[in-house]
C-alpha positions as a printed NumPy array, in Angstrom:
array([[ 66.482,   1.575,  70.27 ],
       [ 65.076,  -1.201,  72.747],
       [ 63.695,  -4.147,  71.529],
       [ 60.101,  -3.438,  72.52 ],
       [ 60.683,   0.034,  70.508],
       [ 61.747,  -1.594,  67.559],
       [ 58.957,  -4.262,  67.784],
       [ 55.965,  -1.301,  68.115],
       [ 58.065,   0.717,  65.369],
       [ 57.337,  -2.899,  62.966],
       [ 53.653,  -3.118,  63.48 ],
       [ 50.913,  -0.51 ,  61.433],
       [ 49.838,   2.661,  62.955],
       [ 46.48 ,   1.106,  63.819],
       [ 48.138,  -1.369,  66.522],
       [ 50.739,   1.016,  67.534],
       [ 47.531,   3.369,  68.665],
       [ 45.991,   0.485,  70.295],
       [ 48.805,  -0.6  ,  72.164],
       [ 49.351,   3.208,  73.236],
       [ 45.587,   2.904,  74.51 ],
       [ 46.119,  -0.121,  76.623],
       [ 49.121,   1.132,  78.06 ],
       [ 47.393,   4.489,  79.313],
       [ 44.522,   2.507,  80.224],
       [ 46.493,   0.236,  82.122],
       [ 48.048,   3.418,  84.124],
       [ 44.617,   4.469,  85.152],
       [ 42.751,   1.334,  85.971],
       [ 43.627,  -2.291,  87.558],
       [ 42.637,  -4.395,  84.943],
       [ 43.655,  -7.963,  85.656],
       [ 43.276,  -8.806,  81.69 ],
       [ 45.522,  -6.784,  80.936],
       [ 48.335,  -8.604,  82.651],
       [ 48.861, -12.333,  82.651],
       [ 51.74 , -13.626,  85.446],
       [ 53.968, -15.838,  83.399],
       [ 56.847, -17.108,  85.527],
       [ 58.877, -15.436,  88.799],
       [ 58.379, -12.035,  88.372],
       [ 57.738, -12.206,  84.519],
       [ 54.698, -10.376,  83.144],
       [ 52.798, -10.788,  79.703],
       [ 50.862,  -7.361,  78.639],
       [ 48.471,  -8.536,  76.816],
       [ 46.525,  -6.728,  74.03 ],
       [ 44.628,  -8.061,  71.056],
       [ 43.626,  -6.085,  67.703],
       [ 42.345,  -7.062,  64.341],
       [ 42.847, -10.888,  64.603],
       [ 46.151, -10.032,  66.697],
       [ 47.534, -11.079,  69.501],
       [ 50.367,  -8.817,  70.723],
       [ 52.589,  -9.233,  74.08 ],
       [ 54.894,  -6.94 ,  75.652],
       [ 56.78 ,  -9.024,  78.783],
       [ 56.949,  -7.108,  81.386],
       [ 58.587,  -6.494,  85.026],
       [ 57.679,  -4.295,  87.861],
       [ 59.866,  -1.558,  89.015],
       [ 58.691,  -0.719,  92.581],
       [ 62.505,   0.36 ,  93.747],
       [ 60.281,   3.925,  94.277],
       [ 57.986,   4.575,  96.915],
       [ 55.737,   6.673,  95.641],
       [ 55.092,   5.244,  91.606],
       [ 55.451,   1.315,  90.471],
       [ 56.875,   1.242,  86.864],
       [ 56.315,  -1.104,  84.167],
       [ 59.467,  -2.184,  82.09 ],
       [ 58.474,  -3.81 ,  78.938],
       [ 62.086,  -4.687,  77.435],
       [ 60.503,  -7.075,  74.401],
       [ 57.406,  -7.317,  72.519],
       [ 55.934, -10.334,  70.012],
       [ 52.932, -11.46 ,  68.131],
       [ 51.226, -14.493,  69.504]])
């Protein structure tokens, strides 16, 4: 299991939902708070629930020509 996997699998069913909502709405809209440019090509996705703050880093797969990809290896609360 990857670490952002096991970090989702740790949190209440609640967050897990909300993070799942972000995500898709991330796929369908450019929403610049939803992303937060850390360092190089390091990405924080951002989402905040119930007095939470929980990041997934993130990189940017665009090795296909046709989709972009977001790889979120690690998650944490803020």
């Amino acid at each position: 299991m990857a670490e952002a996997e096991e970090f989702l699998s740790r949190l209440d069913a609640k967050a897990v939902s909300k993070v799942l909502y972000k995500i898709d709405l991330a796929e369908q809209t450019n929403n610049s708070e939803l992303f937060k440019k850390l360092q190089y090509d390091i990405w924080e996705f951002r989402i905040k629930f119930s007095g939470l703050q929980i990041r997934l880093l993130a990189f940017w797969d665009k090795s296909d020509k046709e989709d972009t990809h977001v790889i979120a290896p690690h998650g944490l609360r803020k």
